[in-house]
Tab-separated table of C-alpha atoms and ligand atoms in Angstrom:
chain	number	residue	atom	x	y	z
B	1232	UNK	CA	-12.661	24.238	27.949
B	1233	UNK	CA	-12.592	20.473	28.495
B	1234	UNK	CA	-15.152	20.771	31.316
B	1235	UNK	CA	-17.407	22.942	29.170
B	1236	UNK	CA	-17.296	20.465	26.288
B	1237	UNK	CA	-17.859	17.583	28.727
B	1238	UNK	CA	-20.966	19.362	30.005
B	1239	UNK	CA	-22.214	19.930	26.449
B	1240	UNK	CA	-21.675	16.248	25.663
B	1241	UNK	CA	-23.833	15.291	28.647
B	1242	UNK	CA	-26.628	17.471	27.266
B	1243	UNK	CA	-26.348	16.165	23.673
B	1244	UNK	CA	-28.342	13.298	22.144
B	1245	UNK	CA	-26.780	13.109	18.676
B	1246	UNK	CA	-22.983	13.147	18.428
B	1247	UNK	CA	-20.933	12.964	15.196
B	1248	UNK	CA	-17.160	12.650	14.765
B	1249	UNK	CA	-15.286	13.210	11.481
B	1250	UNK	CA	-11.707	11.941	11.478
B	1251	UNK	CA	-8.818	12.460	9.064
B	1252	UNK	CA	-5.271	11.211	8.730
B	1253	UNK	CA	-4.225	13.090	11.886
B	1254	UNK	CA	-5.928	10.585	14.192
B	1255	UNK	CA	-3.662	7.843	12.817
B	1256	UNK	CA	-0.492	9.957	12.968
B	1257	UNK	CA	0.315	8.792	16.531
B	1258	UNK	CA	-0.022	5.192	15.323
B	1259	UNK	CA	2.838	5.892	12.921
B	1260	UNK	CA	0.803	6.353	9.726
B	1261	UNK	CA	2.162	9.443	7.919
B	1262	UNK	CA	-0.478	12.071	7.150
B	1263	UNK	CA	-1.043	13.324	3.624
B	1264	UNK	CA	0.021	16.920	3.895
B	1265	UNK	CA	2.260	17.038	6.940
B	1266	UNK	CA	6.059	17.433	6.769
B	1267	UNK	CA	6.372	13.640	6.939
B	1268	UNK	CA	3.530	13.546	4.410
B	1269	UNK	CA	2.788	10.523	2.303
B	1270	UNK	CA	2.865	12.724	-0.689
B	1271	UNK	CA	6.221	14.401	-0.055
B	1272	UNK	CA	7.797	13.022	-3.181
B	1273	UNK	CA	4.558	12.959	-5.162
B	1274	UNK	CA	1.593	15.369	-5.265
B	1275	UNK	CA	-1.683	13.748	-4.116
B	1276	UNK	CA	-3.309	14.407	-7.448
B	1277	UNK	CA	-0.442	12.593	-9.172
B	1278	UNK	CA	-0.917	9.207	-7.560
B	1279	UNK	CA	-4.375	8.930	-6.027
B	1280	UNK	CA	-6.194	9.333	-9.344
B	1281	UNK	CA	-7.669	7.020	-11.983
B	1282	UNK	CA	-5.544	8.704	-14.669
B	1283	UNK	CA	-2.357	7.969	-12.730
B	1284	UNK	CA	-3.455	4.330	-12.442
B	1285	UNK	CA	-4.317	4.012	-16.136
B	1286	UNK	CA	-1.037	5.707	-17.097
B	1287	UNK	CA	1.171	3.665	-14.758
B	1288	UNK	CA	-0.692	1.019	-12.724
B	1289	UNK	CA	2.608	-0.472	-11.521
B	1290	UNK	CA	3.742	2.794	-9.901
B	1291	UNK	CA	0.364	3.301	-8.226
B	1292	UNK	CA	0.390	-0.279	-6.909
B	1293	UNK	CA	3.952	0.168	-5.624
B	1294	UNK	CA	2.728	3.168	-3.606
B	1295	UNK	CA	-0.347	1.352	-2.273
B	1296	UNK	CA	1.630	-1.798	-1.465
B	1297	UNK	CA	4.085	0.368	0.515
B	1298	UNK	CA	1.165	1.944	2.404
B	1299	UNK	CA	-0.524	-1.433	3.003
B	1300	UNK	CA	2.746	-2.844	4.390
B	1301	UNK	CA	3.133	0.169	6.681
B	1302	UNK	CA	-0.494	0.016	7.887
B	1303	UNK	CA	-0.272	-3.742	8.526
B	1304	UNK	CA	2.408	-3.014	11.142
B	1305	UNK	CA	0.651	-0.236	13.065
B	1306	UNK	CA	-1.968	-0.382	15.823
B	1307	UNK	CA	-4.784	1.928	16.926
B	1308	UNK	CA	-3.619	4.623	19.370
B	1309	UNK	CA	-5.378	6.040	22.502
B	1310	UNK	CA	-7.252	8.471	20.234
B	1311	UNK	CA	-8.941	5.598	18.347
B	1312	UNK	CA	-9.804	3.823	21.609
B	1313	UNK	CA	-11.155	7.004	23.221
B	1314	UNK	CA	-13.642	7.346	20.340
B	1315	UNK	CA	-15.063	3.932	21.286
B	1316	UNK	CA	-16.175	5.580	24.559
B	1317	UNK	CA	-18.160	8.196	22.598
B	1318	UNK	CA	-20.677	5.439	21.746
B	1319	UNK	CA	-21.762	5.335	25.398
B	1320	UNK	CA	-22.366	9.065	25.611
B	1321	UNK	CA	-24.937	9.620	22.881
B	1322	UNK	CA	-28.331	8.151	22.028
B	1323	UNK	CA	-27.179	8.382	18.415
B	1324	UNK	CA	-23.408	8.346	17.691
B	1325	UNK	CA	-21.855	8.372	14.202
B	1326	UNK	CA	-18.205	8.037	13.249
B	1327	UNK	CA	-17.364	9.300	9.767
B	1328	UNK	CA	-13.795	8.794	8.579
B	1329	UNK	CA	-11.781	9.939	5.575
B	1330	UNK	CA	-9.129	7.396	6.474
B	1331	UNK	CA	-8.688	4.177	4.536
B	1332	UNK	CA	-6.462	2.461	7.144
B	1333	UNK	CA	-9.187	0.538	8.995
B	1334	UNK	CA	-7.752	1.511	12.417
B	1335	UNK	CA	-11.142	2.598	13.843
B	1336	UNK	CA	-12.489	-0.899	13.143
B	1337	UNK	CA	-9.368	-2.455	14.699
B	1338	UNK	CA	-10.024	-0.342	17.823
B	1339	UNK	CA	-13.498	-1.870	18.085
B	1340	UNK	CA	-15.886	0.529	16.310
B	1341	UNK	CA	-18.060	-1.371	13.797
B	1342	UNK	CA	-20.614	0.854	12.122
B	1343	UNK	CA	-18.314	3.423	10.575
B	1344	UNK	CA	-19.027	5.610	7.558
B	1345	UNK	CA	-15.856	5.225	5.435
B	1346	UNK	CA	-16.022	8.120	2.970
B	1347	UNK	CA	-12.919	7.196	0.970
B	1348	UNK	CA	-13.054	3.391	1.038
B	1349	UNK	CA	-10.617	0.894	2.477
B	1350	UNK	CA	-7.005	0.467	1.358
B	1351	UNK	CA	-7.066	-3.314	1.864
B	1352	UNK	CA	-9.939	-3.879	-0.585
B	1353	UNK	CA	-9.141	-4.890	-4.188
B	1354	UNK	CA	-11.786	-3.925	-6.719
B	1355	UNK	CA	-11.969	-4.185	-10.497
B	1356	UNK	CA	-11.139	-0.943	-12.328
B	1357	UNK	CA	-13.761	-1.927	-14.906
B	1358	UNK	CA	-16.816	-3.406	-13.206
B	1359	UNK	CA	-15.799	-2.394	-9.652
B	1360	UNK	CA	-16.539	-5.863	-8.253
B	1361	UNK	CA	-14.569	-6.646	-5.075
B	1362	UNK	CA	-12.167	-9.548	-5.339
B	1363	UNK	CA	-11.474	-10.755	-1.791
B	1364	UNK	CA	-9.597	-13.812	-3.087
B	1365	UNK	CA	-6.585	-11.721	-4.081
B	1366	UNK	CA	-4.580	-10.296	-1.183
B	1367	UNK	CA	-1.190	-9.162	-2.514
B	1368	UNK	CA	-0.852	-7.475	-5.899
B	1369	UNK	CA	2.405	-7.699	-7.888
B	1370	UNK	CA	2.960	-4.285	-9.533
B	1371	UNK	CA	4.836	-6.039	-12.361
B	1372	UNK	CA	2.011	-8.517	-12.966
B	1373	UNK	CA	-1.237	-6.962	-11.748
B	1374	UNK	CA	-4.046	-9.465	-11.057
B	1375	UNK	CA	-7.173	-9.077	-13.183
B	1376	UNK	CA	-10.894	-9.310	-12.507
B	1377	UNK	CA	-12.378	-12.814	-12.850
B	1378	UNK	CA	-15.550	-11.363	-14.359
B	1379	UNK	CA	-14.339	-8.899	-16.961
B	1380	UNK	CA	-10.571	-9.272	-17.161
B	1381	UNK	CA	-9.780	-5.651	-16.239
B	1382	UNK	CA	-6.978	-4.901	-13.755
B	1383	UNK	CA	-7.596	-4.827	-9.992
B	1384	UNK	CA	-7.179	-1.489	-8.163
B	1385	UNK	CA	-7.254	-0.472	-4.472
B	1386	UNK	CA	-10.813	-0.048	-3.118
B	1387	UNK	CA	-10.332	3.643	-2.286
B	1388	UNK	CA	-11.932	6.830	-3.684
B	1389	UNK	CA	-9.437	8.694	-5.870
B	1390	UNK	CA	-9.418	12.420	-6.617
B	1391	UNK	CA	-12.028	13.258	-9.200
B	1392	UNK	CA	-14.056	10.164	-8.256
B	1393	UNK	CA	-17.473	10.118	-6.651
B	1394	UNK	CA	-17.709	9.075	-3.045
B	1395	UNK	CA	-20.056	6.138	-2.349
B	1396	UNK	CA	-23.404	7.921	-2.665
B	1397	UNK	CA	-25.128	6.074	0.189
B	1398	UNK	CA	-22.236	6.851	2.545
B	1399	UNK	CA	-21.963	10.542	1.723
B	1400	UNK	CA	-25.756	10.990	1.840
B	1401	UNK	CA	-25.950	9.324	5.265
B	1402	UNK	CA	-22.982	11.415	6.462
B	1403	UNK	CA	-24.676	14.703	5.571
B	1404	UNK	CA	-27.941	13.518	7.145
B	1405	UNK	CA	-26.124	12.754	10.412
B	1406	UNK	CA	-24.076	15.977	10.295
B	1407	UNK	CA	-27.173	18.111	9.702
B	1408	UNK	CA	-28.981	16.624	12.699
B	1409	UNK	CA	-26.010	16.559	15.079
B	1410	UNK	CA	-26.188	18.356	18.437
B	1411	UNK	CA	-22.383	18.277	18.661
B	1412	UNK	CA	-19.850	17.636	15.845
B	1413	UNK	CA	-16.145	16.867	16.369
B	1414	UNK	CA	-13.626	17.432	13.536
B	1415	UNK	CA	-10.532	15.442	14.543
B	1416	UNK	CA	-7.161	15.300	12.738
B	1417	UNK	CA	-8.209	16.621	9.375
B	1418	UNK	CA	-6.850	19.567	7.416
B	1419	UNK	CA	-10.434	20.197	6.243
B	1420	UNK	CA	-9.210	20.679	2.651
B	1421	UNK	CA	-10.667	17.675	0.837
B	1422	UNK	CA	-14.241	17.937	-0.380
B	1423	UNK	CA	-16.964	16.871	0.020
B	1424	UNK	CA	-15.792	15.599	3.465
B	1425	UNK	CA	-14.711	19.105	4.483
B	1426	UNK	CA	-18.269	20.358	3.975
B	1427	UNK	CA	-19.651	18.066	6.712
B	1428	UNK	CA	-18.568	20.119	9.756
B	1429	UNK	CA	-19.841	23.283	8.048
B	1430	UNK	CA	-23.218	21.633	7.406
B	1431	UNK	CA	-23.365	20.575	11.064
B	1432	UNK	CA	-22.600	24.080	12.283
B	1433	UNK	CA	-25.110	25.635	9.871
B	1434	UNK	CA	-27.785	23.345	11.317
B	1435	UNK	CA	-27.116	24.362	14.893
B	1436	UNK	CA	-24.493	21.869	16.073
B	1437	UNK	CA	-21.749	22.819	18.493
B	1438	UNK	CA	-18.519	22.451	16.472
B	1439	UNK	CA	-15.384	21.147	18.236
B	1440	UNK	CA	-12.050	20.879	16.382
B	1441	UNK	CA	-9.040	18.889	17.631
B	1442	UNK	CA	-5.857	19.491	15.609
B	1443	UNK	CA	-2.359	20.701	16.601
B	1444	UNK	CA	-2.471	23.043	13.578
B	1445	UNK	CA	-5.208	25.533	12.675
B	1446	UNK	CA	-7.283	24.737	9.578
B	1447	UNK	CA	-9.899	26.573	7.458
B	1448	UNK	CA	-12.426	25.236	9.985
B	1449	UNK	CA	-10.779	26.664	13.113
B	1450	UNK	CA	-12.382	30.105	12.798
B	1451	UNK	CA	-15.820	28.454	12.586
B	1452	UNK	CA	-15.337	26.115	15.553
B	1453	UNK	CA	-17.009	26.852	18.890
B	1454	UNK	CA	-14.138	25.047	20.632
B	1455	UNK	CA	-10.652	24.540	19.173
B	1456	UNK	CA	-8.120	22.318	20.959
B	1457	UNK	CA	-4.587	22.830	19.580
B	1458	UNK	CA	-3.639	19.316	20.599
B	1459	UNK	CA	-2.853	15.807	19.410
B	1460	UNK	CA	-5.958	13.610	19.289
B	1461	UNK	CA	-4.147	10.744	21.053
B	1462	UNK	CA	-3.662	13.050	24.046
B	1463	UNK	CA	-6.777	15.234	24.017
B	1464	UNK	CA	-9.451	12.585	23.395
B	1465	UNK	CA	-8.501	10.522	26.490
B	1466	UNK	CA	-8.528	13.770	28.516
B	1467	UNK	CA	-12.039	14.480	27.207
B	1468	UNK	CA	-13.145	10.953	28.185
B	1469	UNK	CA	-11.815	11.572	31.705
B	1470	UNK	CA	-13.592	14.945	31.893
B	1471	UNK	CA	-16.906	13.366	30.839
B	1472	UNK	CA	-16.488	10.612	33.449
B	1473	UNK	CA	-15.793	13.268	36.080
B	1474	UNK	CA	-18.826	15.263	34.921
B	1475	UNK	CA	-20.966	12.169	35.284
B	1476	UNK	CA	-19.490	11.798	38.775
B	1477	UNK	CA	-18.449	8.301	37.763
I	990	LIG	C1	-14.853	14.622	-5.960
I	990	LIG	C2	-8.317	8.017	-0.632
I	990	LIG	C3	-16.010	15.144	-7.895
I	990	LIG	C4	-7.172	7.684	-1.495
I	990	LIG	C5	-8.542	10.439	-0.660
I	990	LIG	C6	-11.081	22.709	-5.446
I	990	LIG	C7	-11.937	23.055	-4.432
I	990	LIG	C8	-12.742	22.076	-3.809
I	990	LIG	C9	-12.672	20.738	-4.227
I	990	LIG	C10	-11.801	20.429	-5.237
I	990	LIG	C11	-10.999	21.387	-5.845
I	990	LIG	N1	-10.261	20.766	-6.771
I	990	LIG	C12	-10.542	19.448	-6.779
I	990	LIG	C13	-11.499	19.242	-5.870
I	990	LIG	C14	-12.134	17.981	-5.541
I	990	LIG	C15	-11.206	17.148	-4.667
I	990	LIG	C16	-10.623	17.928	-3.531
I	990	LIG	O1	-11.289	18.178	-2.550
I	990	LIG	N2	-9.348	18.307	-3.697
I	990	LIG	C17	-8.697	19.060	-2.625
I	990	LIG	C18	-7.235	18.599	-2.515
I	990	LIG	C19	-8.813	20.535	-2.958
I	990	LIG	N3	-12.078	16.118	-4.140
I	990	LIG	C20	-12.258	15.008	-4.849
I	990	LIG	O2	-11.718	14.771	-5.912
I	990	LIG	C21	-13.279	14.031	-4.281
I	990	LIG	N4	-14.179	13.683	-5.326
I	990	LIG	O3	-14.864	15.777	-5.647
I	990	LIG	O4	-15.503	14.134	-7.026
I	990	LIG	C22	-17.058	14.513	-8.661
I	990	LIG	C23	-18.361	14.958	-8.501
I	990	LIG	C24	-19.339	14.407	-9.275
I	990	LIG	C25	-19.032	13.402	-10.194
I	990	LIG	C26	-17.720	12.953	-10.325
I	990	LIG	C27	-16.719	13.502	-9.559
I	990	LIG	C28	-12.596	12.766	-3.819
I	990	LIG	C29	-11.744	13.053	-2.618
I	990	LIG	C30	-11.223	11.744	-2.050
I	990	LIG	C31	-9.781	11.593	-2.429
I	990	LIG	N5	-9.242	10.404	-1.747
I	990	LIG	N6	-8.086	9.345	-0.065
I	990	LIG	C32	-5.963	7.366	-0.686
I	990	LIG	O5	-5.975	7.465	0.559
I	990	LIG	O6	-4.965	6.974	-1.311
I	990	LIG	S1	-8.277	11.933	0.059
I	990	LIG	C33	-7.040	11.877	1.233
I	990	LIG	O7	-7.063	13.186	1.828
I	990	LIG	C34	-7.236	10.928	2.412
I	990	LIG	O8	-8.414	10.180	2.392
I	990	LIG	C35	-7.268	11.892	3.584
I	990	LIG	O9	-7.996	11.443	4.634
I	990	LIG	C36	-7.915	13.029	2.934
I	990	LIG	C37	-8.017	14.320	3.658
I	990	LIG	O10	-6.781	14.598	4.188
I	990	LIG	P1	-6.699	14.595	5.793
I	990	LIG	O11	-7.296	13.327	6.301
I	990	LIG	O12	-7.244	15.859	6.306
I	990	LIG	O13	-5.160	14.476	6.001
I	990	LIG	P2	-4.125	15.685	5.922
I	990	LIG	O14	-2.758	15.088	5.891
I	990	LIG	O15	-4.556	16.646	4.859
I	990	LIG	O16	-4.328	16.433	7.317
I	990	LIG	C38	-3.959	15.779	8.513
I	990	LIG	C39	-4.305	16.744	9.606
I	990	LIG	O17	-4.024	16.102	10.845
I	990	LIG	C40	-3.464	18.021	9.569
I	990	LIG	O18	-4.328	19.120	9.716
I	990	LIG	C41	-2.538	17.877	10.780
I	990	LIG	O19	-2.326	19.128	11.407
I	990	LIG	C42	-3.360	16.999	11.683
I	990	LIG	N7	-2.594	16.204	12.633
I	990	LIG	C43	-1.314	15.767	12.521
I	990	LIG	N8	-1.002	15.032	13.639
I	990	LIG	C44	-2.114	15.012	14.421
I	990	LIG	C45	-3.121	15.752	13.793
I	990	LIG	N9	-4.347	15.921	14.324
I	990	LIG	C46	-4.578	15.341	15.526
I	990	LIG	N10	-3.656	14.621	16.193
I	990	LIG	C47	-2.416	14.436	15.680
I	990	LIG	N11	-1.505	13.709	16.361
I	991	LIG	ZN1	-14.378	-6.566	-13.557
């Protein structure tokens, strides 16, 4: 299967990768819905929502501060680095991520489409301006916006919130024109991100899924690797190098 996919990659001009929390799992960042899931003690909809923040901003900041602390101590894993190689394979390569941990950028990929924002950004809950001057937030005394006085919140997209329109529009444009689309480390449950691989497939892309567990996407995939991304992606890089005789 690896050889076949390597051959398809060689024949493809436009490659797109969508990643989810699974690609950061081997870096030590807990996924959302796994057994070590971030949301074990809370349900996602309870904390990652505007209502939760308005009801108890301190609790929400405690959770984000815990995640920021955890992410500040982890590093990209071989899966993140392998994706940097994908840039060399395609005339047009796009990385779309649902992750907010910034690990793709740390691994060296710059132009990334971040669907759900970035956990290290602080924005105003009122006017949504970014305040880069504030780094740490004290849940007991939450910093406020210099422009309108409203509280600062993490710069991520919460449930029930719109994704950045320019980012989601560009993501669908890239997915719909992809020759080959990789869905890596995502449970394919959260919309509208989960609709991207389907849109790619519907527009003629070869769909490759890499995930140790099956997902709602697995039945639709042309190739499904039941594997960890940190192991499989480097193997795919090696197979492409072999294919290129290099
Ligand atoms: C919106 C940022 C509307 C915050 C996140 C019913 C049906 C369809 C949709 C909905 C519905 N009810 C509600 C909705 C909408 C909702 C949604 O999709 N809910 C789901 C739960 C059903 N979506 C929204 O609310 C979105 N907004 O719809 O707005 C709207 C429209 C118009 C006008 C106004 C409003 C907003 C969604 C964004 C939410 N924000 N994150 C934060 O991080 O704190 S989502 C959150 O889940 C993360 O970003 C995460 O990336 C994302 C998706 O999860 P995954 O990345 O897939 O992670 P997960 O743990 O689920 O899976 C990990 C996978 O990795 C597993 O499959 C595992 O097997 C695998 N894995 C594990 N180890 C490895 C591995 N894979 C590879 N290698 C390994 N080593
Ligand atoms: Zn403001």
